[in-house]
Structure formats: C-alpha cells, structure tokens
Amino acid sequence: MTPTTYVLIPGFWLGAAVWQPVAESLRERGHAVHALDLPGMGERADLASPATDLTAHVEDVVRLLEEHDLRDVVLVGHSYGALVVTGAADRAADRVARLVYIDAGPLPDGMAQADFEGPEARAANEELVRTQGDGWQLPPPPWAALAADVPEVDDAAMAALSAASQPQPWHTATEEVALTGAWERLPRTGVLCSFGVAQLQQMAPVVPAFAHMVAGDWTYVELPTWHWPMVSRPIDLADVLADASTDVPA
C-alpha cells in the first residue's frame, strides 16, 4: 500500500478534534493525516473575530499545503468545509490529487453557505446571531436533539461533540464563493449520508446549490447516517477515505 496524505477540514462549529477516530484509523493504515483547526475554531478559538471569513479559512488550508510542501493530497471537507477545500484546491490544484466531500458539495459562484437552505433559514440564523451571538457568531445547534434518532451516537459521543463545539463566525457563512474554475479538473468523491444518489440526481437539475455535485468527475459512496458521520460511523468513514486513496498516484 502506498501511503496517502489526507487533509481533513471540519464543518461549522467544530475543530480538528471531531476527526480524531477517523484520523487514528487512517494513520493505523500507514497514511499521513492533517486534521486542521481553522482560524477561530477548535484550539485556535482565540483567533475568532467578526472579520473571520471564508477567505481566511481557504488561505489557511493553502498555507498548510505550501508550508509543509504537501502534494498528491486527498483534501476532505465536511459540510461548510466543502467550500473551504474547493477554494483551497482552486488556488493550489497542483497539490491536490482528489477532493472528497462529506454530505456536502461545492457551491456555485456567488452563493454563500448562509443561502444554502434558503432565505427563511438564513433569516432565522441571522436572528440567532443577533440575539445570541453578539451580532457576529452563530451558536452551535442543540446536538442532543439532532442526534435523538441516531442510534450510533451514544452519550459519550454527544458529550464530546458538545464540549468540542463553539460559535461559528457568521462572516464565514455570508461571504460568497468566488472560484476561477481550476478545481474543476480534479476528481471528486461524494460521501452521501443524509441523502442518497437518487435524491441528488433529482435535486441537481432544479436546485442550483447541487449543480456542481453532478457535473465533472464524480464517484459517489452512500454512507447512511446523520450529517456528522465522523461521529456516528467513524471507522466506516475511514474505510471510505482509505478507498479514495487507491485513486491517488504513487
């Protein structure tokens, strides 16, 4: 087996710690893993400010790739992390071998993460930011309620998730995606958890947010669970990521 280098980017509210079981499983197989705390998140929470935006997160990933001279990387983004890895790949496509999107995908130019669920959801989140986030942070969701019907998530996992989460700088959600298109030549794997391939193929022609998830060189893997498979099915997710490494050049 040829070792592969993975860079793991979390979604909203979370830092590198959420990837721990996945990262450990990949390392046990001989792979190199960089799980990243984005600026203002995880152990870098002290860097959070009203100015923290999507660009800052993209630049942080590009900096990691360049400073460590990482090449032939499998760049993995969960949820909002999909925007971050797409932006980083767009700026450093020559360092990336494959993009992996976990229950998410690349958004089209001009769309922000805050717009993904529509204007009503954005308005509700903006109200949370105003009333509970000092006007610039989105509070974490009620994790226990979200996981109530997910049998794979036990009390210990829920406690760890709650302890590791923190408010998300809202500017990361409102900054619009801006890409050159360089990332589009890269192969992609979509790990579908809260929806399947059939549903994706139905939505893509009519929902602009899903358009990029069917155009290009895609491989799909269905991993049915809730939206955070690194918590509910971490070893299964590590298996999927390890399989993605077989397409990376030696």
XYZ file of C-alpha atoms in Angstrom:
250
model
C 0.000 0.000 0.000
C 1.268 3.441 -0.935
C 0.742 5.966 1.908
C -1.582 8.849 1.117
C -1.669 12.305 2.675
C -5.073 13.448 3.886
C -6.091 16.945 4.954
C -9.358 16.919 6.923
C -11.460 20.082 7.210
C -14.440 20.211 9.612
C -17.743 21.973 9.097
C -19.479 24.602 11.213
C -18.880 24.845 14.958
C -16.180 22.172 15.095
C -12.421 21.798 15.074
C -9.898 19.093 14.298
C -10.862 17.018 17.361
C -14.058 15.804 15.676
C -11.880 13.867 13.216
C -9.873 12.000 15.885
C -11.294 8.458 15.399
C -11.142 8.800 11.609
C -7.603 10.197 11.686
C -6.391 7.464 14.028
C -7.846 4.756 11.808
C -6.169 6.204 8.717
C -2.825 6.550 10.499
C -3.020 2.925 11.642
C -3.163 2.033 7.938
C 0.060 3.954 7.277
C -1.384 7.186 5.921
C -0.378 10.738 6.858
C -3.220 12.840 8.245
C -3.502 16.576 8.884
C -6.751 17.431 10.703
C -6.980 21.198 10.752
C -8.357 23.685 13.252
C -9.430 26.576 11.038
C -8.753 30.119 12.326
C -11.174 30.907 15.123
C -12.191 27.298 15.664
C -11.075 24.393 17.867
C -7.776 25.073 19.587
C -7.456 28.295 17.582
C -10.650 29.761 19.006
C -8.737 32.795 20.243
C -8.344 33.923 16.618
C -12.092 34.316 16.107
C -13.316 37.814 15.290
C -16.115 39.493 13.324
C -13.664 39.655 10.398
C -13.063 35.881 10.244
C -14.413 34.810 6.866
C -14.344 32.093 4.228
C -11.269 33.615 2.585
C -9.323 33.384 5.855
C -10.164 29.691 6.092
C -9.261 28.975 2.469
C -5.944 30.789 2.838
C -5.168 28.785 5.973
C -5.519 25.488 4.102
C -3.414 26.741 1.198
C -0.765 27.850 3.709
C -0.712 24.357 5.229
C -0.226 22.767 1.802
C 2.576 25.142 0.871
C 4.462 25.336 4.178
C 4.530 21.532 4.519
C 5.055 21.092 0.759
C 2.168 18.616 0.647
C 1.444 17.049 -2.735
C -0.948 14.434 -4.112
C -3.223 15.276 -1.212
C -6.705 13.903 -0.631
C -8.471 17.051 0.530
C -11.560 16.242 2.607
C -14.280 18.739 3.525
C -17.352 18.121 5.644
C -20.424 20.355 5.253
C -19.178 24.003 5.251
C -15.684 22.535 4.902
C -16.687 21.729 1.305
C -16.434 25.439 0.483
C -13.037 25.639 2.148
C -11.497 22.674 0.340
C -12.906 23.786 -3.010
C -11.421 27.236 -2.541
C -8.062 25.804 -1.490
C -7.995 23.380 -4.434
C -8.859 26.233 -6.768
C -5.711 28.059 -5.599
C -3.419 25.034 -5.312
C -4.794 22.451 -7.725
C -1.318 21.115 -8.477
C -1.015 19.895 -4.864
C -4.355 18.065 -4.734
C -4.993 14.572 -6.110
C -8.648 14.208 -5.116
C -11.399 16.163 -3.406
C -13.718 14.348 -1.006
C -16.984 15.980 0.016
C -18.775 14.577 3.055
C -22.541 15.113 2.904
C -21.885 18.333 1.018
C -20.584 19.671 -2.248
C -19.082 22.717 -3.945
C -21.425 25.691 -4.211
C -21.670 27.755 -7.402
C -20.018 31.158 -7.664
C -21.951 33.922 -5.962
C -23.649 31.671 -3.396
C -22.823 31.767 0.312
C -23.179 28.969 2.838
C -25.856 31.038 4.572
C -28.003 30.807 1.420
C -27.847 27.029 1.101
C -31.088 26.296 2.957
C -32.994 29.274 1.562
C -33.991 32.765 2.775
C -36.115 31.634 5.723
C -33.305 29.566 7.225
C -30.853 32.413 6.674
C -33.173 34.873 8.393
C -33.587 32.520 11.349
C -29.824 32.124 11.682
C -29.292 35.860 11.435
C -31.716 36.296 14.312
C -29.706 33.793 16.378
C -26.522 35.695 15.521
C -28.148 38.961 16.606
C -29.715 37.721 19.827
C -27.311 35.009 21.000
C -24.063 35.577 19.114
C -23.136 39.191 19.892
C -24.009 40.098 16.334
C -21.195 38.095 14.705
C -21.319 34.444 15.794
C -23.757 31.610 15.080
C -24.313 29.487 18.222
C -23.927 25.703 17.992
C -27.118 23.713 17.399
C -28.885 21.559 20.007
C -26.752 18.485 19.396
C -28.788 16.168 21.619
C -31.981 16.974 19.746
C -30.295 16.443 16.376
C -28.932 13.065 17.456
C -32.060 11.856 19.237
C -32.920 9.412 16.444
C -29.340 8.385 15.637
C -28.655 5.113 17.498
C -24.933 5.151 16.636
C -24.376 8.331 18.686
C -24.084 7.426 22.361
C -23.960 9.724 25.369
C -20.160 9.818 25.412
C -20.000 10.868 21.763
C -22.653 13.503 22.352
C -20.780 14.900 25.353
C -17.556 15.071 23.363
C -19.301 16.782 20.444
C -20.925 19.356 22.696
C -17.668 20.065 24.509
C -15.761 20.498 21.241
C -18.211 22.846 19.542
C -18.260 26.621 19.703
C -19.911 29.547 17.923
C -19.116 29.952 14.228
C -18.029 33.388 12.948
C -21.016 34.392 10.815
C -18.920 36.065 8.144
C -17.673 32.608 7.104
C -21.287 31.839 6.172
C -22.120 35.111 4.432
C -19.051 35.557 2.223
C -19.917 34.430 -1.301
C -17.957 31.728 -3.103
C -15.547 33.045 -5.759
C -13.623 30.490 -7.842
C -11.522 30.512 -11.010
C -12.549 27.006 -12.092
C -9.088 25.464 -11.648
C -10.503 22.998 -9.107
C -12.914 21.531 -11.668
C -10.241 19.364 -13.325
C -9.801 17.354 -10.101
C -11.576 14.034 -9.458
C -14.113 14.099 -6.651
C -15.737 11.663 -4.257
C -19.116 12.461 -2.737
C -19.862 10.675 0.547
C -23.649 10.894 0.876
C -25.053 10.448 4.379
C -28.315 12.335 4.889
C -29.384 11.882 1.244
C -28.613 9.349 -1.459
C -27.589 9.307 -5.101
C -31.170 9.073 -6.380
C -32.211 12.112 -4.356
C -29.133 14.025 -5.515
C -29.912 13.312 -9.150
C -33.458 14.561 -8.630
C -32.386 17.779 -6.911
C -29.417 18.780 -9.074
C -31.394 19.890 -12.169
C -33.706 22.168 -10.149
C -31.675 23.265 -7.094
C -28.660 25.443 -8.055
C -26.800 24.580 -4.834
C -26.464 20.971 -6.041
C -25.485 21.690 -9.660
C -21.754 21.126 -9.119
C -22.446 17.775 -7.456
C -23.309 16.046 -10.730
C -21.051 17.852 -13.212
C -17.483 16.588 -13.550
C -15.528 13.516 -12.491
C -17.561 12.214 -9.547
C -17.606 8.946 -7.613
C -20.413 8.548 -5.068
C -20.475 6.468 -1.905
C -23.601 6.167 0.215
C -22.961 6.029 3.975
C -26.420 6.322 5.522
C -26.399 8.097 8.889
C -26.880 11.644 10.127
C -24.949 14.648 8.802
C -21.870 14.023 11.001
C -20.596 10.529 10.047
C -17.212 11.163 11.687
C -19.155 10.961 14.970
C -21.701 8.250 14.182
C -19.730 5.960 11.809
C -16.061 6.985 12.060
C -14.475 3.659 11.094
C -16.807 3.245 8.135
C -15.917 6.768 7.041
C -12.207 5.963 7.397
C -12.792 2.921 5.171
C -14.352 5.156 2.510
C -11.461 7.619 2.705
C -8.913 4.789 2.522
C -10.629 3.515 -0.619
C -10.362 7.002 -2.117
C -6.591 6.786 -1.689
C -6.407 3.982 -4.246
C -7.054 6.577 -6.958
C -4.130 8.757 -5.878
C -0.950 8.414 -7.987
C 2.009 6.701 -6.329
